[in-house]
Amino acid sequence: TEIKPLASAPGLVMLTFAPAAPERGLKGAIENLPFDLLILDDDLKVSYANAGAVRSRASMRDGLLGVSALMLTPTSALHPDVYVRALQGKHFHDDAVELAMPGQPTRWFEVDVQPLKGATGIVGLVVLSIEVTERRLQEHAHAQSSGDRRLLALTEHARDIITIASADGTLQYV
């Protein structure tokens, strides 16, 4: 695999795959990854977006190319320093990036930002993201129900009187 800057479009890169790679080989695998893959240039503009990135943003591929990562979701939820540090060679991973947009439910993403190294050093960034909102909601519901079951088991087998009161003193449980 080779990454070359496009002379006709400054800031964009071209991915060239080995000729021996089968049609459904590496190129197909990257294009059809089960998560979003963006390649950013050193100005943080999208130079490649796989099919997952296009689908999750309900966009056309051409609509993503050249757009700043700071303007896209969920990458806009990351602090800009994440990108600065990645351009300096530092890898970033967070399995709980919260994206809260006005008028929309909160969504959660697992995000990975890595430097993209070329012949001249770091030439951009690779950003992987996958939405994990459903998993987070299930984990929260499980934790809450586990806590409720433990409390119920504790209180039903106690020989003492147990009361639970709210902050204003209202009894919630006796």
XYZ file of C-alpha atoms in Angstrom:
174
model
C 0.000 0.000 0.000
C 1.317 3.436 -0.926
C 0.113 6.893 0.083
C 0.920 9.792 -2.264
C -0.172 13.437 -2.233
C -2.339 14.315 -5.228
C -0.664 17.010 -7.325
C -4.035 18.027 -8.810
C -5.664 18.456 -5.390
C -3.316 19.847 -2.724
C -3.953 18.329 0.685
C -5.541 15.148 -0.653
C -3.780 11.811 -0.824
C -4.155 8.779 -3.042
C -4.050 5.259 -1.631
C -2.493 2.780 -4.059
C -2.859 -0.911 -3.284
C -0.446 -3.610 -4.397
C -1.394 -5.037 -7.815
C -1.277 -8.553 -6.389
C -4.059 -7.733 -3.937
C -7.264 -9.533 -4.955
C -10.327 -7.421 -5.787
C -11.837 -8.237 -2.412
C -8.474 -7.855 -0.695
C -7.102 -4.975 1.310
C -8.874 -2.220 -0.630
C -12.260 -3.894 -0.212
C -11.558 -4.618 3.443
C -10.692 -0.983 4.186
C -13.673 0.316 2.253
C -16.089 -2.013 4.048
C -14.756 -1.867 7.586
C -17.573 -2.034 10.166
C -16.553 1.396 11.462
C -15.749 4.829 10.104
C -12.290 5.469 8.704
C -11.135 8.972 7.846
C -7.684 9.971 6.698
C -6.876 13.598 7.446
C -4.127 15.707 5.957
C -1.885 17.832 8.168
C -4.487 20.638 8.023
C -7.033 18.213 9.548
C -9.060 18.053 6.330
C -10.561 14.777 5.117
C -8.567 13.265 2.269
C -10.196 9.795 2.395
C -13.463 8.483 3.838
C -14.465 4.823 3.701
C -18.044 3.679 3.034
C -18.824 3.543 6.771
C -17.849 7.183 7.235
C -19.999 8.190 4.281
C -23.015 6.158 5.528
C -22.862 7.326 9.136
C -22.821 10.962 8.059
C -25.553 10.475 5.415
C -23.278 12.196 2.955
C -21.792 11.754 -0.468
C -18.084 10.934 -0.455
C -17.287 14.122 -2.381
C -19.142 16.064 0.318
C -16.655 14.868 2.935
C -13.409 15.365 1.042
C -11.641 18.561 2.051
C -13.921 19.153 5.076
C -12.238 19.917 8.409
C -12.487 17.144 11.028
C -13.455 19.883 13.462
C -16.709 20.281 11.508
C -17.679 16.581 11.388
C -19.244 14.314 13.994
C -18.012 12.647 16.157
C -14.541 14.053 15.529
C -15.785 17.555 16.385
C -16.389 16.339 19.965
C -12.659 15.830 20.472
C -10.581 18.640 21.884
C -8.422 20.185 19.109
C -5.317 19.356 21.179
C -5.941 15.664 20.412
C -5.178 16.394 16.771
C -2.181 18.593 17.564
C -0.646 15.851 19.730
C -1.397 13.203 17.079
C 0.382 15.322 14.459
C 3.341 15.284 16.859
C 3.251 11.470 16.860
C 1.092 10.713 19.895
C -1.668 8.087 19.570
C -5.111 8.898 21.087
C -7.857 6.447 22.074
C -11.083 7.022 23.980
C -13.838 4.448 24.266
C -16.430 6.949 25.484
C -16.488 10.147 23.425
C -19.790 11.866 24.196
C -21.517 13.778 21.421
C -24.345 15.989 22.654
C -26.079 18.020 19.958
C -28.927 20.441 20.769
C -32.314 18.811 20.204
C -30.832 15.324 19.665
C -30.203 12.424 22.040
C -26.665 12.021 23.327
C -24.562 9.604 21.281
C -21.355 7.815 22.306
C -18.390 6.859 20.126
C -15.180 4.920 20.472
C -12.526 6.997 18.694
C -8.933 6.275 17.769
C -6.583 8.915 16.270
C -3.162 7.852 15.005
C -0.415 9.654 13.109
C -0.074 8.690 9.438
C 3.600 8.381 8.589
C 4.961 8.900 5.104
C 8.448 9.091 3.643
C 8.896 12.640 4.984
C 7.500 12.016 8.484
C 3.941 12.504 9.690
C 1.795 13.476 6.704
C -1.629 13.322 8.335
C -3.852 11.343 10.686
C -5.932 8.190 10.578
C -9.197 8.525 12.520
C -11.284 5.462 13.328
C -14.651 5.767 15.040
C -17.594 3.524 15.787
C -20.850 4.435 17.477
C -21.263 2.625 20.793
C -24.405 4.385 22.040
C -26.477 1.195 22.236
C -23.736 -0.600 24.170
C -23.412 2.310 26.621
C -27.182 2.405 27.188
C -27.260 -1.355 27.831
C -24.322 -1.120 30.243
C -26.029 1.723 32.119
C -29.359 -0.144 32.306
C -27.614 -3.297 33.539
C -25.646 -1.417 36.194
C -28.790 0.354 37.375
C -30.874 -2.832 37.526
C -28.046 -4.684 39.316
C -27.926 -1.935 41.926
C -31.722 -2.047 42.355
C -31.647 -5.871 42.806
C -28.850 -5.646 45.381
C -30.745 -2.979 47.330
C -33.974 -4.998 47.236
C -32.185 -8.166 48.416
C -30.490 -6.261 51.229
C -33.649 -4.550 52.468
C -35.968 -7.572 52.243
C -33.707 -9.737 54.428
C -32.830 -7.093 57.023
C -34.189 -7.401 60.566
C -33.846 -3.679 61.186
C -36.019 -0.931 59.775
C -34.347 0.543 56.733
C -35.519 3.811 55.296
C -34.400 5.673 52.244
C -35.129 9.372 52.058
C -34.672 11.880 49.264
C -32.638 15.061 49.743
C -35.721 16.958 50.908
C -36.450 14.322 53.602
C -39.325 12.566 51.841
C -39.334 8.846 52.629
C -38.785 6.826 49.478
C -38.648 3.357 51.024
C -39.434 1.843 54.435
